[in-house]
Short mmCIF file of C-alpha atoms in Angstrom, two decimals:
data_model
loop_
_atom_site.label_atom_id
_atom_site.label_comp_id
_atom_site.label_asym_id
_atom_site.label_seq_id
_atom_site.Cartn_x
_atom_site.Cartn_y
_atom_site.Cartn_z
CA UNK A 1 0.00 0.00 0.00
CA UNK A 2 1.09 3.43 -0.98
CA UNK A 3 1.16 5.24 2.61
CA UNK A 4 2.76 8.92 0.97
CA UNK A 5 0.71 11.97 0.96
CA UNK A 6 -1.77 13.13 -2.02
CA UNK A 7 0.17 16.43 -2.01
CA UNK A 8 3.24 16.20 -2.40
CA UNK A 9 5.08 19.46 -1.96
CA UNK A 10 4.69 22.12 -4.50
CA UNK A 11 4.13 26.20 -4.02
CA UNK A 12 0.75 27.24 -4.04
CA UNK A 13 -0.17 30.94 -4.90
CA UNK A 14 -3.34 30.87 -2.23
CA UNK A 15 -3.23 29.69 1.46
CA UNK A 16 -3.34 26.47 2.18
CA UNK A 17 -7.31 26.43 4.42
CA UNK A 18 -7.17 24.20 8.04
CA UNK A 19 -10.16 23.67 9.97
CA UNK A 20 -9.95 22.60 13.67
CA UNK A 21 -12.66 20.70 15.20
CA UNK A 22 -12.33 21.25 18.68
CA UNK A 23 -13.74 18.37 20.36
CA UNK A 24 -15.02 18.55 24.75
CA UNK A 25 -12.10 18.29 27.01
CA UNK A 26 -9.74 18.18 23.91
CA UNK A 27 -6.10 18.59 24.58
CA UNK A 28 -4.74 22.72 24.41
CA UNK A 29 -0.89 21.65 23.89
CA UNK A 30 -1.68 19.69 20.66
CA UNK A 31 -3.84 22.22 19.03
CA UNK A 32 -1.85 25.06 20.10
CA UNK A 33 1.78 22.94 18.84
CA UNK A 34 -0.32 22.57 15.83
CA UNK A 35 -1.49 26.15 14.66
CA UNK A 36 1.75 27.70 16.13
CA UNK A 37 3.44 25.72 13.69
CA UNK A 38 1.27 27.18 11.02
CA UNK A 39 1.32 30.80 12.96
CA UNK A 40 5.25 30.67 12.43
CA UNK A 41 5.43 29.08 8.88
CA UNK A 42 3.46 32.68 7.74
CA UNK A 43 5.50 34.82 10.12
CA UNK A 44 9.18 33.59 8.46
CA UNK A 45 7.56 32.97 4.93
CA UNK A 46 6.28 36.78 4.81
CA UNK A 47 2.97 35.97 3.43
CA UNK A 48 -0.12 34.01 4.41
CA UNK A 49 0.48 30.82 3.37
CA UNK A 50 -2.02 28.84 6.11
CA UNK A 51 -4.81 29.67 7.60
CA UNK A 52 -7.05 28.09 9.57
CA UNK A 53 -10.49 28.23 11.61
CA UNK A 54 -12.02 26.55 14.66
CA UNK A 55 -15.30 25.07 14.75
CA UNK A 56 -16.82 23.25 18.26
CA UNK A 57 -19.32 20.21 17.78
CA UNK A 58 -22.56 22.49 18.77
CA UNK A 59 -21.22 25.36 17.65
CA UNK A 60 -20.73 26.93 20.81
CA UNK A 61 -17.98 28.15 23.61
CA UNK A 62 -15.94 24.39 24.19
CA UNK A 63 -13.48 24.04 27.15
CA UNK A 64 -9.93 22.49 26.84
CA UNK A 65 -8.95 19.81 29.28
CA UNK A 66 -7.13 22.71 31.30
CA UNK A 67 -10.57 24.95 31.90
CA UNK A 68 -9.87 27.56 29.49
CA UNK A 69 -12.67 28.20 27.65
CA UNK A 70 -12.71 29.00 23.29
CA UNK A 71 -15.11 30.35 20.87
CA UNK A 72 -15.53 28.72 17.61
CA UNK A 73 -15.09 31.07 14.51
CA UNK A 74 -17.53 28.43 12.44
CA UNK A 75 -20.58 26.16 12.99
CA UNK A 76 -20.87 22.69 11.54
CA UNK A 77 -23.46 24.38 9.20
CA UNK A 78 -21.20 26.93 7.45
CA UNK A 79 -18.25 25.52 7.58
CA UNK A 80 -15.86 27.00 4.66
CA UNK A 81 -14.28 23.57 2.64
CA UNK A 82 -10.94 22.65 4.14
CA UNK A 83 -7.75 21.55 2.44
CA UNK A 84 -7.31 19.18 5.51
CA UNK A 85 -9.36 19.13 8.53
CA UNK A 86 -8.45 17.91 12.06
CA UNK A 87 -10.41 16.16 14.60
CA UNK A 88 -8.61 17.59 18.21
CA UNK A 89 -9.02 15.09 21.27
CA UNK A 90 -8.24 14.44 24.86
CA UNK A 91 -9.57 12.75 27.79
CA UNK A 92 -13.20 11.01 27.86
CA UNK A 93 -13.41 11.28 23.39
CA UNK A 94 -15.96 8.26 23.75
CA UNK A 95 -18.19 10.53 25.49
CA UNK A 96 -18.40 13.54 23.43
CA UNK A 97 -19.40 11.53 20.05
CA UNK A 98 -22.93 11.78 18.18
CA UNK A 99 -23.86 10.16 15.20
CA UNK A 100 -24.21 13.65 13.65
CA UNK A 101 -20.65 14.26 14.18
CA UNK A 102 -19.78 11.11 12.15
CA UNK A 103 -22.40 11.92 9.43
CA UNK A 104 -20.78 15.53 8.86
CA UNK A 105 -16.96 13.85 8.67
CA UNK A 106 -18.01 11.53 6.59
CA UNK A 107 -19.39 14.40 4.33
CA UNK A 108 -16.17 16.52 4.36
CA UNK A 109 -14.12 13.24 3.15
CA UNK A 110 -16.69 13.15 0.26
CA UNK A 111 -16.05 16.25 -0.81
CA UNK A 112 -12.76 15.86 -0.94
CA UNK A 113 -11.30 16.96 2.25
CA UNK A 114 -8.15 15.68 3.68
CA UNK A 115 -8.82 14.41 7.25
CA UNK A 116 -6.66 14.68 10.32
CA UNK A 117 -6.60 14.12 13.52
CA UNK A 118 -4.61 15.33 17.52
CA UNK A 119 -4.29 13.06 20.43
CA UNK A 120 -7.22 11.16 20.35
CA UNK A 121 -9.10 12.57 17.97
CA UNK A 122 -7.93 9.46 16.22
CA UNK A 123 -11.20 7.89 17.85
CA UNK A 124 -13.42 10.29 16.37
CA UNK A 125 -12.38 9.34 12.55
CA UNK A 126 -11.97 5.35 13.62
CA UNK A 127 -15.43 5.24 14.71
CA UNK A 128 -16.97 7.57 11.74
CA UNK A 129 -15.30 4.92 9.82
CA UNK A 130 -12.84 7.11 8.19
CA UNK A 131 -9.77 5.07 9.72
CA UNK A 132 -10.26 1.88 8.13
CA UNK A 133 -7.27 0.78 5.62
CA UNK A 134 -5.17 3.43 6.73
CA UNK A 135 -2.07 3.47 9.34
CA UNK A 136 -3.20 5.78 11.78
CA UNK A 137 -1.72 6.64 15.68
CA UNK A 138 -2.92 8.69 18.57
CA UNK A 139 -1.87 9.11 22.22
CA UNK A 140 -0.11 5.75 23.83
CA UNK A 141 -2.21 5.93 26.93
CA UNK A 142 -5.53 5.34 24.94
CA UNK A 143 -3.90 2.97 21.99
CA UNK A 144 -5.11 -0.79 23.97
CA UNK A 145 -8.62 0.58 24.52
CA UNK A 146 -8.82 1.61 20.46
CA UNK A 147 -7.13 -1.12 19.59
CA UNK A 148 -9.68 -3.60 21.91
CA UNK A 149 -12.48 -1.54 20.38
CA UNK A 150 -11.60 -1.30 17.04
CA UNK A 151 -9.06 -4.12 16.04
CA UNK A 152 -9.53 -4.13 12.33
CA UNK A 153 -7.47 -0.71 12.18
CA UNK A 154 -4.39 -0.27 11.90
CA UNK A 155 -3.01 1.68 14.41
CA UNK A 156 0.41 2.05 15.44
CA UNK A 157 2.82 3.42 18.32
CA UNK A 158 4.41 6.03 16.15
CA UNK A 159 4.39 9.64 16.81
CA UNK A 160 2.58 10.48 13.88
CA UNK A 161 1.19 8.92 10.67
CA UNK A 162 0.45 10.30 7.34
CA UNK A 163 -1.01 7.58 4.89
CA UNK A 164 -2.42 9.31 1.58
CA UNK A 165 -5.29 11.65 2.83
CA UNK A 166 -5.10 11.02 6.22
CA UNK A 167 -3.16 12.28 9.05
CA UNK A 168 -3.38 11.12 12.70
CA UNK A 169 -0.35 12.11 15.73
CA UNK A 170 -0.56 10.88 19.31
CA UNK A 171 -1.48 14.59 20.92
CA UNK A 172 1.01 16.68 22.99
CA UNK A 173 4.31 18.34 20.91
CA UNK A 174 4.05 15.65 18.68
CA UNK A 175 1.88 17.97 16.96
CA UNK A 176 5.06 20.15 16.15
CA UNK A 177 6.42 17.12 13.98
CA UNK A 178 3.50 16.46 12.01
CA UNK A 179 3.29 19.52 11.14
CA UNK A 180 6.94 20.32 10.96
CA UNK A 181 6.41 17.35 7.98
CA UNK A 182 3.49 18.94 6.28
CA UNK A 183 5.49 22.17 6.08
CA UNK A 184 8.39 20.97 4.61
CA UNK A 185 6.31 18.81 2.33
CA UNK A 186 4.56 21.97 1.19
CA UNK A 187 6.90 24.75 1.26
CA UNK A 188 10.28 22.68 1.67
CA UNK A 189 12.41 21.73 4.54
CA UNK A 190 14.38 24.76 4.77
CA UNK A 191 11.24 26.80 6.05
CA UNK A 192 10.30 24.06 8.11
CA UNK A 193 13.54 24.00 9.80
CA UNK A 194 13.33 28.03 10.61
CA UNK A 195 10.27 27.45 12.26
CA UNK A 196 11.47 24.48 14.31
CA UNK A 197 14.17 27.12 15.32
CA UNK A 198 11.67 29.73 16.49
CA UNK A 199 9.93 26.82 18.79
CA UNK A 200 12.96 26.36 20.00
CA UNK A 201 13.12 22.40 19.19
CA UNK A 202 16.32 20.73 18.13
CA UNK A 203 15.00 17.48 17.53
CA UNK A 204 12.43 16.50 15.35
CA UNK A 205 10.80 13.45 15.40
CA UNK A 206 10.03 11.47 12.13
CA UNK A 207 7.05 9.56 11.24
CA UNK A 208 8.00 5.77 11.96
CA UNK A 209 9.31 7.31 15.45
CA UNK A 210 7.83 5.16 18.05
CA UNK A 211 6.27 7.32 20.89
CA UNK A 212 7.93 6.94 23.92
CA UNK A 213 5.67 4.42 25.88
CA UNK A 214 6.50 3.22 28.75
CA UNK A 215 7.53 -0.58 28.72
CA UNK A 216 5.65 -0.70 32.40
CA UNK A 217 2.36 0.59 30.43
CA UNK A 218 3.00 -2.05 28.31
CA UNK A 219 4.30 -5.01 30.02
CA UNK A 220 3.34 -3.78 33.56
CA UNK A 221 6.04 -3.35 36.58
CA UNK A 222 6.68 -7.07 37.10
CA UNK A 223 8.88 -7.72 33.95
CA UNK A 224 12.12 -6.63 34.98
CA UNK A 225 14.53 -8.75 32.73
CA UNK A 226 12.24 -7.83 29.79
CA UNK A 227 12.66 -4.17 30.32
CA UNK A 228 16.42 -4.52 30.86
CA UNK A 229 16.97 -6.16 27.64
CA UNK A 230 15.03 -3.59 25.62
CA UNK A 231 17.57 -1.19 27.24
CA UNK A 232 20.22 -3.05 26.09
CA UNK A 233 18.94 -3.36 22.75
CA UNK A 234 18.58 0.17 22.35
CA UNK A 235 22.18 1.01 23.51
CA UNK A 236 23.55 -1.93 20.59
CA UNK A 237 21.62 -0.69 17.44
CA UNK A 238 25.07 -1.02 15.55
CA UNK A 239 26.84 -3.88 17.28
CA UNK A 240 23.84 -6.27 17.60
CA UNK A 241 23.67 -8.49 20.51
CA UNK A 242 22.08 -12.20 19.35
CA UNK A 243 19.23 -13.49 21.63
CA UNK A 244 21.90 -15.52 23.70
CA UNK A 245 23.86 -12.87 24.37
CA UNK A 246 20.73 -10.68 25.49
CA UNK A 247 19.66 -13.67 27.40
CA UNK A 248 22.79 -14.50 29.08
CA UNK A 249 23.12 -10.34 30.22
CA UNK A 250 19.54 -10.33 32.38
CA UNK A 251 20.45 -13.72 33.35
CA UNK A 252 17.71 -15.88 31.82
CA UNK A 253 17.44 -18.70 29.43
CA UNK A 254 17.41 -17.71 25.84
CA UNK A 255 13.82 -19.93 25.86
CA UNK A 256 12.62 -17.59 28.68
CA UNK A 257 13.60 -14.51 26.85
CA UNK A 258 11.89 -15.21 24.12
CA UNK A 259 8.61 -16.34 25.34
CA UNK A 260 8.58 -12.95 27.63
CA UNK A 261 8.84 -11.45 24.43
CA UNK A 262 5.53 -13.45 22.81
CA UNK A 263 3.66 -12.58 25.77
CA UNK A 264 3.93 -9.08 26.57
CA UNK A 265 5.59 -7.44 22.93
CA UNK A 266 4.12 -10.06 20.61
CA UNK A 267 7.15 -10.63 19.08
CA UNK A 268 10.73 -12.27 19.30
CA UNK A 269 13.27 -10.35 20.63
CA UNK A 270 15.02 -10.34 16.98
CA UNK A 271 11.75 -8.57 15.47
CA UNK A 272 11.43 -5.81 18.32
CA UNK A 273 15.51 -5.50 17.50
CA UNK A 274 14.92 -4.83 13.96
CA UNK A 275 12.05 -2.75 14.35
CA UNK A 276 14.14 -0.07 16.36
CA UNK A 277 17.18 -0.49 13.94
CA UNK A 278 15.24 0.48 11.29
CA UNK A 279 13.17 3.30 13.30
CA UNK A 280 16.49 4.67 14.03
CA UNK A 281 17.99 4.64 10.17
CA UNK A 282 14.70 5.97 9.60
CA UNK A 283 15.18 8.95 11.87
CA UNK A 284 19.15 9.45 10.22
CA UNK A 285 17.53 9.70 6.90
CA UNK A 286 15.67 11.75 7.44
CA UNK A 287 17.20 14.35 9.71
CA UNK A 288 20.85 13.93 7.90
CA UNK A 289 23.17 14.10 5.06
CA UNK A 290 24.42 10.45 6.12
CA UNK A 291 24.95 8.40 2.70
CA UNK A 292 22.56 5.14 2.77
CA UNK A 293 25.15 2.55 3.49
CA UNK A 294 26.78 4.38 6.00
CA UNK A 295 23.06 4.69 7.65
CA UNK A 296 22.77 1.11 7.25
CA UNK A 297 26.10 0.08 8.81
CA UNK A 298 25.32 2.63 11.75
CA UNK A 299 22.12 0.79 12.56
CA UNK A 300 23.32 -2.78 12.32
CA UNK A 301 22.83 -4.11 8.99
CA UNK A 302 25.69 -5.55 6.93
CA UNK A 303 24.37 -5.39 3.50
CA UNK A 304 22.53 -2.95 1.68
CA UNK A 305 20.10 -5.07 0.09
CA UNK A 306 19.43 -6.53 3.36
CA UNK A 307 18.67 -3.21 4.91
CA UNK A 308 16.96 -1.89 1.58
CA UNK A 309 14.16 -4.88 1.76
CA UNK A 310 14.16 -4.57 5.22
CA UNK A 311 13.40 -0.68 5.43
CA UNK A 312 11.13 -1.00 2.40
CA UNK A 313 9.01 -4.02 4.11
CA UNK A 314 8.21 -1.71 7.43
CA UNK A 315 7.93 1.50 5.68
CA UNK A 316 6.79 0.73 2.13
CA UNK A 317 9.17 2.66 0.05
CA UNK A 318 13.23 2.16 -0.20
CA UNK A 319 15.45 4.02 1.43
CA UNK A 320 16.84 5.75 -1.12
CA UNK A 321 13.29 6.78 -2.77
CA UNK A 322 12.30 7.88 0.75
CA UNK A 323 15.70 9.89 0.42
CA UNK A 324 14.78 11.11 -2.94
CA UNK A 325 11.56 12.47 -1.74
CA UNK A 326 13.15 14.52 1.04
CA UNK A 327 16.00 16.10 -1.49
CA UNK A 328 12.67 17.06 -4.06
CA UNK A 329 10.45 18.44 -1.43
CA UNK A 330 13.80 20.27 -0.05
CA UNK A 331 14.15 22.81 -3.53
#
């Protein structure tokens, strides 16, 4: 499946046109990571190149999760047509849904709009039916519930996803890197870098980056070994240890390790290894000049068609085409 964007980065002449639909109790640090982005993108661009509008469910005054309190500049009924519009969550989402809300998302998509969503917004699309085929994420501490609810979709620990028309991030400032993405894709990643640089963040996260959930949400507090040998996977991405070796470190039998692993990652140790190897060439692709072999031989792999099929199977497009995309969008 082709997971990339339907608009792929070119100049437009008018503003790109967000909408917002602030959900009950949604979260104020994603939507305001999300439209300062935008905010800052105009600001160092010199021109309005995004703009945006808010719009609440009954088209009235909608609190935040913190108290604060925000008036919607649209209602549902005169809503303007989007380029992309996003669904913003938080805490209690499954109690703030009506079937009219569903009916009107499933409208925009049929006109055409791109569909988005902020912490757990991601609920709001899944059960609208708007998630289904696509890779899709949203905050860690509601993924089991969505997942137990909903497991047809496919939703997964990463920071952010953007498959074709739809874009979903798990809440919080990973808000900043989806959009950080959707800049560069639109305007190129030297203006998205400026405005990383006015928010003050020197590390951008890259779609494919997991979020940072704890093992103990996970695996709970009574897996000590297991959460030891994740550590010491992820402090060996180049010089990989084998499954005896890990074993023999927390002091269990390789058999042991590896059924901990079935039972509380749903893997073998070897396929959680390779999954963060190839998260982390992921991340130097993206966010350096590295050449591809030297990314591959940095993150354990001694081949490069080994590494290319690998990093193609997980992310659905080579390396180097994934590279090639990120030099185009860059001019």
């Amino acid at each position: 499946m082709n997971n990339q964007p339907t608009h792929q980065a070119q100049e437009s002449n008018s503003p790109r046109h967000f909408g917002f639909l602030m959900m009950p109790n949604f979260s104020l640090i994603a939507f305001a990571s999300a439209i300062e982005t935008l905010r800052l993108a105009n600001n160092i661009k010199g021109s309005e190149i995004y703009t945006w509008e808010t719009i609440t469910p009954n088209d009235d005054v909608v609190k935040a999760s913190n108290g604060l309190e925000f008036k919607p500049d649209k209602s549902l009924q005169d809503v303007d047509i989007y380029e992309t519009l996003f669904v913003c969550g938080g805490h209690n989402i499954q109690l703030y849904w009506t079937d009219s809300i569903g009916k009107w998302l499933r409208q925009q998509d049929a006109k055409g709009v791109m569909l988005g969503s902020l912490c757990t917004g991601a609920y709001v699309l899944g059960r609208a039916g708007l998630l289904d085929d696509y890779r899709c994420t949203m905050h860690w501490d509601h993924i089991a519930a969505m997942r137990e609810k909903y497991p047809h979709l496919n939703l997964t620990d990463d920071i952010y996803e953007i498959d074709r028309n739809r874009f979903t991030c798990a809440g919080g400032t990973a808000s900043i890197d989806m959009m950080h993405h959707l800049v560069s894709l639109q305007h190129g990643r030297r203006l998205a870098s400026a405005v990383s640089e006015k928010l003050l963040v020197d590390h951008v996260r890259g779609m494919g980056d997991p979020q940072r959930i704890p093992l103990r949400q996970q695996i709970g507090t009574g897996q000590p070994k297991l959460t030891e040998a994740v550590r010491l996977m992820e402090s060996n991405l180049e010089e990989c240890l084998s499954s005896k070796e890990l074993a023999d470190y927390v002091e269990l039998s390789r058999r042991q390790l590896e059924r901990s692993f079935r039972v509380y990652l749903d893997c073998t140790p070897m396929q959680y290894y390779l999954r963060l190897r190839l998260r982390n060439a992921r991340r130097l692709l993206l966010q350096t000049d590295n050449p591809v072999t030297d990314i591959a031989i940095s993150c354990g792999f001694k081949s490069s068609p080994h590494f290319s099929k690998s990093y193609k199977d997980m992310f659905n497009m080579s390396p180097r085409d994934e590279r090639r995309m990120i030099l185009n969008n860059s001019l």
